[in-house]
mmCIF file of C-alpha atoms in Angstrom:
data_model
loop_
_atom_site.group_PDB
_atom_site.id
_atom_site.type_symbol
_atom_site.label_atom_id
_atom_site.label_comp_id
_atom_site.label_asym_id
_atom_site.label_seq_id
_atom_site.Cartn_x
_atom_site.Cartn_y
_atom_site.Cartn_z
ATOM 1 C CA MET A 1 -18.411 8.372 17.308
ATOM 2 C CA GLN A 2 -15.786 10.778 16.012
ATOM 3 C CA ILE A 3 -12.788 8.811 14.741
ATOM 4 C CA GLY A 4 -9.416 10.087 13.574
ATOM 5 C CA ILE A 5 -7.308 7.930 11.245
ATOM 6 C CA LEU A 6 -3.548 8.238 11.562
ATOM 7 C CA THR A 7 -1.776 6.867 8.486
ATOM 8 C CA TYR A 8 0.567 7.879 5.655
ATOM 9 C CA TYR A 9 -2.189 9.358 3.503
ATOM 10 C CA GLY A 10 0.187 11.539 1.467
ATOM 11 C CA VAL A 11 2.435 8.825 -0.024
ATOM 12 C CA HIS A 12 2.896 9.109 -3.800
ATOM 13 C CA ASN A 13 1.232 5.840 -4.757
ATOM 14 C CA HIS A 14 -2.284 4.569 -5.281
ATOM 15 C CA GLY A 15 -2.095 1.780 -2.700
ATOM 16 C CA ALA A 16 -1.595 4.294 0.115
ATOM 17 C CA VAL A 17 -4.681 6.335 -0.731
ATOM 18 C CA LEU A 18 -6.844 3.308 -1.510
ATOM 19 C CA GLN A 19 -6.080 1.661 1.846
ATOM 20 C CA ALA A 20 -6.762 4.911 3.694
ATOM 21 C CA ASN A 21 -10.009 5.495 1.822
ATOM 22 C CA GLY A 22 -11.038 1.850 2.288
ATOM 23 C CA LEU A 23 -10.779 2.068 6.072
ATOM 24 C CA LYS A 24 -12.664 5.356 6.068
ATOM 25 C CA ARG A 25 -15.496 3.853 3.992
ATOM 26 C CA VAL A 26 -15.837 0.851 6.304
ATOM 27 C CA LEU A 27 -15.959 3.067 9.399
ATOM 28 C CA GLN A 28 -18.536 5.330 7.771
ATOM 29 C CA SER A 29 -20.673 2.295 6.937
ATOM 30 C CA LEU A 30 -20.702 1.589 10.680
ATOM 31 C CA GLY A 31 -22.114 5.054 11.299
ATOM 32 C CA HIS A 32 -19.003 6.920 12.449
ATOM 33 C CA ASP A 33 -17.760 10.417 11.683
ATOM 34 C CA VAL A 34 -14.267 10.006 10.208
ATOM 35 C CA ARG A 35 -11.394 12.322 9.408
ATOM 36 C CA PHE A 36 -7.651 11.961 8.761
ATOM 37 C CA LEU A 37 -5.176 13.450 11.198
ATOM 38 C CA THR A 38 -2.385 15.565 9.753
ATOM 39 C CA PHE A 39 1.144 15.462 11.178
ATOM 40 C CA GLU A 40 4.713 16.365 10.294
ATOM 41 C CA ARG A 41 6.501 13.235 9.142
ATOM 42 C CA SER A 42 10.012 12.393 10.317
ATOM 43 C CA TYR A 43 12.765 11.693 7.768
ATOM 44 C CA GLU A 44 15.608 11.190 10.221
ATOM 45 C CA TYR A 45 16.806 7.877 8.752
ATOM 46 C CA ILE A 46 17.287 9.009 5.169
ATOM 47 C CA SER A 47 19.733 11.515 3.703
ATOM 48 C CA SER A 48 18.864 15.193 3.321
ATOM 49 C CA GLU A 49 19.055 14.658 -0.437
ATOM 50 C CA GLN A 50 16.440 11.879 -0.313
ATOM 51 C CA THR A 51 14.236 14.030 1.916
ATOM 52 C CA LYS A 52 13.796 16.516 -0.928
ATOM 53 C CA LYS A 53 11.891 13.827 -2.801
ATOM 54 C CA TYR A 54 9.262 13.700 -0.048
ATOM 55 C CA LYS A 55 9.132 17.335 1.116
ATOM 56 C CA ILE A 56 8.147 19.265 -1.991
ATOM 57 C CA GLY A 57 9.372 22.892 -2.007
ATOM 58 C CA LEU A 58 12.079 25.215 -3.304
ATOM 59 C CA ASN A 59 14.768 22.934 -1.874
ATOM 60 C CA SER A 60 13.408 20.140 -4.067
ATOM 61 C CA ILE A 61 14.253 21.932 -7.323
ATOM 62 C CA PRO A 62 17.891 20.698 -7.599
ATOM 63 C CA PHE A 63 16.774 17.171 -6.716
ATOM 64 C CA TYR A 64 14.132 17.075 -9.431
ATOM 65 C CA CYS A 65 16.418 18.716 -11.976
ATOM 66 C CA ASN A 66 18.879 15.882 -11.375
ATOM 67 C CA TYR A 67 15.998 13.402 -11.444
ATOM 68 C CA MET A 68 14.898 14.759 -14.827
ATOM 69 C CA MET A 69 18.441 14.396 -16.167
ATOM 70 C CA GLN A 70 18.429 10.742 -15.112
ATOM 71 C CA LYS A 71 14.831 9.784 -15.898
ATOM 72 C CA GLY A 72 13.844 12.154 -18.680
ATOM 73 C CA ILE A 73 11.055 14.669 -19.172
ATOM 74 C CA GLY A 74 8.523 11.877 -19.754
ATOM 75 C CA SER A 75 8.898 10.639 -16.188
ATOM 76 C CA ILE A 76 8.688 14.155 -14.759
ATOM 77 C CA TRP A 77 5.483 14.908 -16.665
ATOM 78 C CA PHE A 78 3.960 11.542 -15.757
ATOM 79 C CA ASN A 79 4.624 12.028 -12.038
ATOM 80 C CA PHE A 80 3.330 15.598 -12.184
ATOM 81 C CA CYS A 81 0.045 14.313 -13.657
ATOM 82 C CA LYS A 82 -0.076 11.440 -11.181
ATOM 83 C CA ARG A 83 0.526 13.792 -8.266
ATOM 84 C CA ASN A 84 -2.427 15.921 -9.376
ATOM 85 C CA ARG A 85 -4.704 12.886 -9.747
ATOM 86 C CA LEU A 86 -3.830 11.654 -6.250
ATOM 87 C CA LYS A 87 -4.165 15.159 -4.841
ATOM 88 C CA GLN A 88 -7.627 15.482 -6.364
ATOM 89 C CA PHE A 89 -8.662 12.115 -4.917
ATOM 90 C CA ARG A 90 -7.545 13.220 -1.446
ATOM 91 C CA ARG A 91 -9.339 16.526 -1.865
ATOM 92 C CA ASP A 92 -12.561 14.725 -2.793
ATOM 93 C CA ASN A 93 -12.384 11.936 -0.223
ATOM 94 C CA PHE A 94 -10.210 12.890 2.747
ATOM 95 C CA ASP A 95 -11.089 15.311 5.518
ATOM 96 C CA LEU A 96 -7.682 16.747 6.479
ATOM 97 C CA SER A 97 -8.985 19.603 8.589
ATOM 98 C CA VAL A 98 -7.457 18.700 11.958
ATOM 99 C CA SER A 99 -3.955 17.898 13.175
ATOM 100 C CA VAL A 100 -3.089 14.993 15.421
ATOM 101 C CA ALA A 101 -2.151 17.471 18.166
ATOM 102 C CA ASP A 102 -5.593 19.118 18.071
ATOM 103 C CA PHE A 103 -7.876 16.110 17.638
ATOM 104 C CA THR A 104 -10.054 15.482 20.697
ATOM 105 C CA GLY A 105 -12.551 13.024 19.238
ATOM 106 C CA ASP A 106 -13.475 9.632 20.635
ATOM 107 C CA ILE A 107 -10.972 7.241 19.049
ATOM 108 C CA THR A 108 -7.714 7.364 17.114
ATOM 109 C CA ILE A 109 -7.099 4.476 14.712
ATOM 110 C CA ILE A 110 -3.473 3.995 13.690
ATOM 111 C CA GLY A 111 -3.189 2.180 10.391
ATOM 112 C CA SER A 112 -3.196 0.655 7.964
ATOM 113 C CA ASP A 113 0.019 0.527 5.898
ATOM 114 C CA GLU A 114 3.589 0.630 7.245
ATOM 115 C CA VAL A 115 2.731 2.908 10.165
ATOM 116 C CA PHE A 116 5.177 1.148 12.520
ATOM 117 C CA SER A 117 8.090 1.076 10.065
ATOM 118 C CA LEU A 118 11.386 2.800 10.895
ATOM 119 C CA GLU A 119 12.605 2.743 7.298
ATOM 120 C CA ILE A 120 12.356 6.521 6.796
ATOM 121 C CA GLY A 121 11.968 7.914 10.301
ATOM 122 C CA TYR A 122 10.503 7.572 13.792
ATOM 123 C CA ASN A 123 7.090 9.208 14.279
ATOM 124 C CA PRO A 124 6.036 9.127 17.977
ATOM 125 C CA CYS A 125 2.340 9.590 17.196
ATOM 126 C CA MET A 126 2.284 6.260 15.334
ATOM 127 C CA TYR A 127 3.086 4.541 18.631
ATOM 128 C CA GLY A 128 0.407 6.391 20.571
ATOM 129 C CA TYR A 129 2.393 9.349 21.897
ATOM 130 C CA GLY A 130 0.785 12.797 22.036
ATOM 131 C CA LEU A 131 -2.747 11.592 21.254
ATOM 132 C CA LYS A 132 -5.676 13.176 23.094
ATOM 133 C CA THR A 133 -8.411 10.609 22.501
ATOM 134 C CA LYS A 134 -9.502 8.276 25.286
ATOM 135 C CA LYS A 135 -9.054 5.211 23.105
ATOM 136 C CA VAL A 136 -6.226 4.313 20.690
ATOM 137 C CA ILE A 137 -6.330 1.231 18.474
ATOM 138 C CA SER A 138 -4.401 -0.090 15.517
ATOM 139 C CA TYR A 139 -6.029 -1.594 12.446
ATOM 140 C CA ALA A 140 -3.809 -3.650 10.105
ATOM 141 C CA GLY A 141 -0.649 -1.827 11.104
ATOM 142 C CA SER A 142 2.656 -3.021 9.699
ATOM 143 C CA PHE A 143 6.360 -2.714 10.453
ATOM 144 C CA GLY A 144 7.008 -3.179 6.730
ATOM 145 C CA PRO A 145 10.673 -4.083 6.129
ATOM 146 C CA SER A 146 11.685 -3.151 9.696
ATOM 147 C CA THR A 147 12.902 -5.936 11.954
ATOM 148 C CA ILE A 148 13.278 -6.179 15.707
ATOM 149 C CA GLU A 149 17.071 -5.985 15.232
ATOM 150 C CA GLU A 150 16.691 -2.684 13.367
ATOM 151 C CA ILE A 151 14.439 -1.331 16.120
ATOM 152 C CA GLU A 152 17.114 -2.190 18.690
ATOM 153 C CA ASP A 153 19.945 -0.782 16.559
ATOM 154 C CA LYS A 154 18.127 2.540 16.204
ATOM 155 C CA GLY A 155 17.523 2.751 19.939
ATOM 156 C CA LYS A 156 13.739 2.787 19.694
ATOM 157 C CA TYR A 157 12.936 -0.551 21.322
ATOM 158 C CA GLU A 158 11.768 0.724 24.717
ATOM 159 C CA LEU A 159 9.905 3.703 23.273
ATOM 160 C CA ILE A 160 7.956 1.560 20.815
ATOM 161 C CA GLN A 161 7.362 -1.147 23.413
ATOM 162 C CA LYS A 162 5.983 1.336 25.936
ATOM 163 C CA GLY A 163 3.768 3.014 23.360
ATOM 164 C CA LEU A 164 2.273 -0.190 21.970
ATOM 165 C CA ASN A 165 1.543 -1.481 25.465
ATOM 166 C CA LEU A 166 -0.725 1.518 26.017
ATOM 167 C CA PHE A 167 -2.944 0.744 23.006
ATOM 168 C CA ASP A 168 -6.501 -0.376 23.798
ATOM 169 C CA ALA A 169 -6.413 -2.863 20.909
ATOM 170 C CA ILE A 170 -3.861 -3.814 18.252
ATOM 171 C CA SER A 171 -4.162 -5.690 14.982
ATOM 172 C CA VAL A 172 -1.590 -6.137 12.209
ATOM 173 C CA ARG A 173 -1.656 -7.352 8.623
ATOM 174 C CA ASP A 174 1.432 -9.592 8.396
ATOM 175 C CA GLN A 175 3.333 -12.182 10.409
ATOM 176 C CA ASN A 176 6.514 -10.123 10.702
ATOM 177 C CA SER A 177 4.605 -7.376 12.507
ATOM 178 C CA GLN A 178 2.755 -9.914 14.635
ATOM 179 C CA SER A 179 6.046 -11.532 15.641
ATOM 180 C CA ILE A 180 7.675 -8.190 16.540
ATOM 181 C CA ILE A 181 4.788 -7.176 18.814
ATOM 182 C CA GLU A 182 4.664 -10.624 20.403
ATOM 183 C CA LYS A 183 8.377 -10.387 21.286
ATOM 184 C CA MET A 184 8.237 -6.774 22.428
ATOM 185 C CA CYS A 185 4.929 -6.737 24.288
ATOM 186 C CA HIS A 186 4.409 -10.439 25.091
ATOM 187 C CA LYS A 187 0.964 -10.426 23.513
ATOM 188 C CA LYS A 188 -0.373 -12.185 20.431
ATOM 189 C CA VAL A 189 -2.263 -9.737 18.274
ATOM 190 C CA PRO A 190 -4.715 -10.761 15.517
ATOM 191 C CA LEU A 191 -3.935 -10.703 11.826
ATOM 192 C CA VAL A 192 -6.571 -8.767 9.884
ATOM 193 C CA CYS A 193 -6.889 -7.927 6.211
ATOM 194 C CA ASP A 194 -5.674 -4.721 4.593
ATOM 195 C CA PRO A 195 -8.456 -2.096 4.258
ATOM 196 C CA VAL A 196 -8.463 -2.511 0.467
ATOM 197 C CA LEU A 197 -9.378 -6.164 0.986
ATOM 198 C CA LEU A 198 -11.776 -5.307 3.809
ATOM 199 C CA TYR A 199 -13.711 -2.719 1.828
ATOM 200 C CA GLY A 200 -13.384 -4.528 -1.496
ATOM 201 C CA TYR A 201 -14.192 -1.632 -3.841
ATOM 202 C CA LYS A 202 -16.848 -3.837 -5.444
ATOM 203 C CA GLU A 203 -18.801 -0.999 -7.027
ATOM 204 C CA GLU A 204 -15.886 1.359 -7.655
ATOM 205 C CA MET A 205 -14.005 -1.159 -9.793
ATOM 206 C CA LYS A 206 -16.939 -1.104 -12.244
ATOM 207 C CA GLN A 207 -16.991 2.679 -12.589
ATOM 208 C CA TYR A 208 -14.182 2.829 -15.147
ATOM 209 C CA THR A 209 -13.632 0.612 -18.167
ATOM 210 C CA PRO A 210 -10.380 1.104 -20.129
ATOM 211 C CA PRO A 211 -10.796 2.061 -23.792
ATOM 212 C CA VAL A 212 -8.613 -0.900 -24.852
ATOM 213 C CA LYS A 213 -8.489 -4.667 -24.346
ATOM 214 C CA ASP A 214 -5.826 -7.364 -24.439
ATOM 215 C CA TYR A 215 -3.092 -5.833 -22.314
ATOM 216 C CA LEU A 216 -0.595 -6.929 -19.693
ATOM 217 C CA LEU A 217 -0.550 -4.489 -16.776
ATOM 218 C CA VAL A 218 2.724 -3.686 -15.030
ATOM 219 C CA TYR A 219 2.408 -2.332 -11.484
ATOM 220 C CA ALA A 220 5.863 -1.660 -10.033
ATOM 221 C CA TYR A 221 7.653 1.349 -8.573
ATOM 222 C CA ASP A 222 9.530 3.526 -11.067
ATOM 223 C CA ASN A 223 12.938 2.387 -9.816
ATOM 224 C CA ARG A 224 12.137 -1.326 -10.143
ATOM 225 C CA MET A 225 11.362 -3.764 -12.945
ATOM 226 C CA ASN A 226 13.747 -2.004 -15.328
ATOM 227 C CA ASP A 227 16.398 -4.737 -15.445
ATOM 228 C CA LYS A 228 17.094 -5.692 -19.066
ATOM 229 C CA GLN A 229 16.320 -9.358 -18.507
ATOM 230 C CA GLU A 230 13.081 -8.590 -16.669
ATOM 231 C CA VAL A 231 11.973 -6.225 -19.429
ATOM 232 C CA LYS A 232 12.903 -8.740 -22.122
ATOM 233 C CA GLU A 233 10.833 -11.508 -20.510
ATOM 234 C CA ILE A 234 7.781 -9.296 -19.984
ATOM 235 C CA ILE A 235 7.779 -7.863 -23.502
ATOM 236 C CA GLY A 236 8.526 -11.277 -25.033
ATOM 237 C CA TYR A 237 5.593 -12.911 -23.225
ATOM 238 C CA ALA A 238 3.223 -10.056 -24.051
ATOM 239 C CA HIS A 239 4.066 -9.976 -27.760
ATOM 240 C CA LYS A 240 3.805 -13.747 -28.054
ATOM 241 C CA HIS A 241 0.245 -13.547 -26.734
ATOM 242 C CA GLY A 242 -0.786 -10.447 -28.665
ATOM 243 C CA LEU A 243 -0.820 -8.183 -25.621
ATOM 244 C CA LYS A 244 0.221 -4.570 -25.217
ATOM 245 C CA VAL A 245 2.248 -3.691 -22.099
ATOM 246 C CA TYR A 246 0.789 -0.866 -20.024
ATOM 247 C CA SER A 247 2.238 0.568 -16.843
ATOM 248 C CA VAL A 248 -0.499 2.107 -14.721
ATOM 249 C CA GLY A 249 0.405 4.272 -11.735
ATOM 250 C CA PHE A 250 4.177 4.248 -12.300
ATOM 251 C CA TYR A 251 6.435 5.278 -15.168
ATOM 252 C CA HIS A 252 8.429 2.719 -17.166
ATOM 253 C CA PRO A 253 9.722 4.059 -20.511
ATOM 254 C CA TRP A 254 9.964 0.568 -22.003
ATOM 255 C CA CYS A 255 6.203 -0.023 -21.761
ATOM 256 C CA ASP A 256 3.875 0.605 -24.700
ATOM 257 C CA LYS A 257 2.006 3.163 -22.643
ATOM 258 C CA ASN A 258 2.284 4.784 -19.207
ATOM 259 C CA ILE A 259 -0.990 5.827 -17.592
ATOM 260 C CA PRO A 260 -1.155 8.246 -14.606
ATOM 261 C CA ALA A 261 -4.589 6.939 -13.663
ATOM 262 C CA SER A 262 -6.723 8.058 -10.757
ATOM 263 C CA PRO A 263 -7.145 5.473 -7.955
ATOM 264 C CA ILE A 264 -10.616 4.531 -9.228
ATOM 265 C CA GLU A 265 -9.358 4.249 -12.815
ATOM 266 C CA LEU A 266 -6.559 1.982 -11.585
ATOM 267 C CA LEU A 267 -9.195 -0.416 -10.254
ATOM 268 C CA GLY A 268 -10.735 -0.569 -13.727
ATOM 269 C CA TRP A 269 -7.366 -1.124 -15.383
ATOM 270 C CA VAL A 270 -6.570 -4.013 -13.030
ATOM 271 C CA ARG A 271 -10.038 -5.568 -13.329
ATOM 272 C CA ASN A 272 -9.879 -5.674 -17.135
ATOM 273 C CA ALA A 273 -6.238 -6.729 -17.555
ATOM 274 C CA THR A 274 -5.310 -10.078 -19.049
ATOM 275 C CA LEU A 275 -2.437 -10.378 -16.561
ATOM 276 C CA VAL A 276 -0.955 -8.205 -13.812
ATOM 277 C CA VAL A 277 2.829 -8.354 -13.348
ATOM 278 C CA THR A 278 3.787 -6.780 -10.034
ATOM 279 C CA ASP A 279 6.306 -6.761 -7.215
ATOM 280 C CA THR A 280 4.178 -4.750 -4.786
ATOM 281 C CA PHE A 281 1.824 -5.528 -1.930
ATOM 282 C CA HIS A 282 -1.095 -3.470 -3.186
ATOM 283 C CA GLY A 283 -0.580 -4.573 -6.774
ATOM 284 C CA SER A 284 -1.265 -8.090 -5.494
ATOM 285 C CA VAL A 285 -4.140 -6.931 -3.269
ATOM 286 C CA LEU A 286 -5.858 -5.218 -6.208
ATOM 287 C CA SER A 287 -5.471 -8.364 -8.321
ATOM 288 C CA ILE A 288 -7.113 -10.374 -5.538
ATOM 289 C CA ILE A 289 -10.205 -8.185 -5.192
ATOM 290 C CA CYS A 290 -10.514 -7.899 -8.999
ATOM 291 C CA ASN A 291 -9.885 -11.647 -9.543
ATOM 292 C CA THR A 292 -7.260 -10.835 -12.169
ATOM 293 C CA PRO A 293 -4.470 -13.361 -12.864
ATOM 294 C CA LEU A 294 -1.149 -12.154 -11.487
ATOM 295 C CA ALA A 295 2.559 -12.933 -11.569
ATOM 296 C CA VAL A 296 4.570 -11.648 -8.611
ATOM 297 C CA LYS A 297 8.270 -11.026 -8.009
ATOM 298 C CA LEU A 298 9.343 -10.806 -4.374
ATOM 299 C CA ARG A 299 11.980 -8.219 -3.494
ATOM 300 C CA ASN A 300 12.805 -6.573 -0.164
ATOM 301 C CA ASN A 301 9.094 -6.484 0.671
ATOM 302 C CA SER A 302 8.751 -10.230 1.265
ATOM 303 C CA ASN A 303 7.938 -9.621 4.971
ATOM 304 C CA LYS A 304 4.441 -8.583 3.971
ATOM 305 C CA LEU A 305 4.038 -9.761 0.368
ATOM 306 C CA LEU A 306 5.071 -13.390 0.817
ATOM 307 C CA TYR A 307 2.712 -13.725 3.780
ATOM 308 C CA LEU A 308 -0.151 -12.216 1.771
ATOM 309 C CA LEU A 309 0.293 -14.621 -1.146
ATOM 310 C CA ARG A 310 0.599 -17.649 1.108
ATOM 311 C CA GLU A 311 -2.403 -16.588 3.154
ATOM 312 C CA TYR A 312 -4.581 -16.421 0.048
ATOM 313 C CA ASN A 313 -3.090 -19.619 -1.386
ATOM 314 C CA LEU A 314 -1.459 -17.705 -4.238
ATOM 315 C CA ASP A 315 2.178 -18.588 -3.620
ATOM 316 C CA SER A 316 2.139 -20.474 -6.945
ATOM 317 C CA ARG A 317 2.001 -17.022 -8.579
ATOM 318 C CA ILE A 318 5.491 -16.146 -7.338
ATOM 319 C CA MET A 319 8.304 -15.918 -9.878
ATOM 320 C CA GLU A 320 11.758 -16.844 -8.619
ATOM 321 C CA THR A 321 13.127 -15.043 -11.676
ATOM 322 C CA PHE A 322 11.388 -13.530 -14.678
ATOM 323 C CA ASN A 323 12.322 -16.645 -16.636
ATOM 324 C CA ASP A 324 9.363 -18.157 -14.741
ATOM 325 C CA LEU A 325 6.877 -15.632 -16.127
ATOM 326 C CA LYS A 326 5.577 -17.928 -18.859
ATOM 327 C CA VAL A 327 5.046 -20.860 -16.471
ATOM 328 C CA VAL A 328 3.325 -18.722 -13.826
ATOM 329 C CA ALA A 329 1.190 -16.752 -16.276
ATOM 330 C CA GLU A 330 -0.019 -19.819 -18.147
ATOM 331 C CA SER A 331 -0.775 -21.924 -15.062
ATOM 332 C CA SER A 332 -4.458 -22.248 -14.207
ATOM 333 C CA LEU A 333 -5.850 -19.973 -11.530
ATOM 334 C CA ASP A 334 -9.246 -20.449 -9.893
ATOM 335 C CA PHE A 335 -10.162 -17.667 -7.480
ATOM 336 C CA THR A 336 -12.978 -19.666 -5.836
ATOM 337 C CA ASN A 337 -11.033 -20.689 -2.730
ATOM 338 C CA CYS A 338 -9.298 -17.325 -2.587
ATOM 339 C CA ASN A 339 -12.634 -15.509 -2.627
ATOM 340 C CA GLN A 340 -14.071 -17.776 0.058
ATOM 341 C CA PHE A 341 -11.084 -17.160 2.297
ATOM 342 C CA LEU A 342 -11.396 -13.417 1.696
ATOM 343 C CA LEU A 343 -15.027 -13.469 2.829
ATOM 344 C CA GLU A 344 -14.042 -15.283 6.023
ATOM 345 C CA LYS A 345 -11.117 -12.923 6.602
ATOM 346 C CA ARG A 346 -13.359 -9.899 6.126
ATOM 347 C CA THR A 347 -15.819 -11.237 8.679
ATOM 348 C CA GLN A 348 -13.063 -11.844 11.252
ATOM 349 C CA SER A 349 -11.451 -8.458 10.571
ATOM 350 C CA LEU A 350 -14.753 -6.609 10.873
ATOM 351 C CA GLN A 351 -15.472 -8.402 14.133
ATOM 352 C CA PHE A 352 -12.135 -7.199 15.518
ATOM 353 C CA LEU A 353 -12.803 -3.659 14.375
ATOM 354 C CA LYS A 354 -16.295 -3.522 15.863
ATOM 355 C CA LYS A 355 -15.131 -4.957 19.170
ATOM 356 C CA ALA A 356 -12.172 -2.576 19.336
ATOM 357 C CA LEU A 357 -14.467 0.377 18.675
ATOM 358 C CA GLY A 358 -16.925 -0.830 21.299
ATOM 359 C CA ASP A 359 -19.756 -1.313 18.778
#
């Protein structure tokens, strides 16, 4: 069958492209022809100034000049290199030849990632509007930080409710999203694993081995994990244990080294790290598939991240504050039960996907 994937493939982070590529690889392994559907993203809920960050063009120049003044040339150069690495990965792995308005294949799959979120804007196609395929399903969709109260406040409740009720099959990846759909549509939808977990990247994570050993890997957005106390605790722990501190995928000037790795190289960096310190969903997901010890700080992403860690019995890896880093990092961690649960979750998730596709 010809399948179109509708997701945020162009987001400037490795998790976004790895989840998109993971779902594509799984669908291809089932014998399907897969491409990604292009669309114009809405930015109606953020300021025009913030929009310049996402819509690169001449209007972005003042924004990035100001950004450079605040962050420094090092950050600008890092993100330029990172952008090129992600762009090359998309060029090599994503078929972006058809728009959502022109796609007339067999099935549209919406997901994974925060496809239902209203944080930045409302995109009708993510709720099934304007699609031309006979069947529309969602795989591991998420509302991200959005709540049912926010949906009501923004006046999108009925639109989203109507759209979701027209889906042929829906699955989500976290309890918050499951709860929202249950309240809106009066149906309990299954919880499936993120495509990175589903696909696993078993062979890809072996393709790159870092040229160094004994390092603590930081995986956090540029604007986070820069608090003086957080930095002090991370550096103090690393130095005490003879570890360098490397930030891979994001720029943090306080780290020993910042690495604008490709998505496949990131897998190798995570797999060979002594410890991963993260506050992101996909930073935790990558640690799970690589069986790398992790320490996690919850922030405004607890809707999805807390559920993930509890689901995989890794809530003991959560730091209330960075003063807990030593205790969390030095506590024993056996991935045996985690890996067994992942195998079961993959089986259940693949069963949903096959049934939804009609295989």
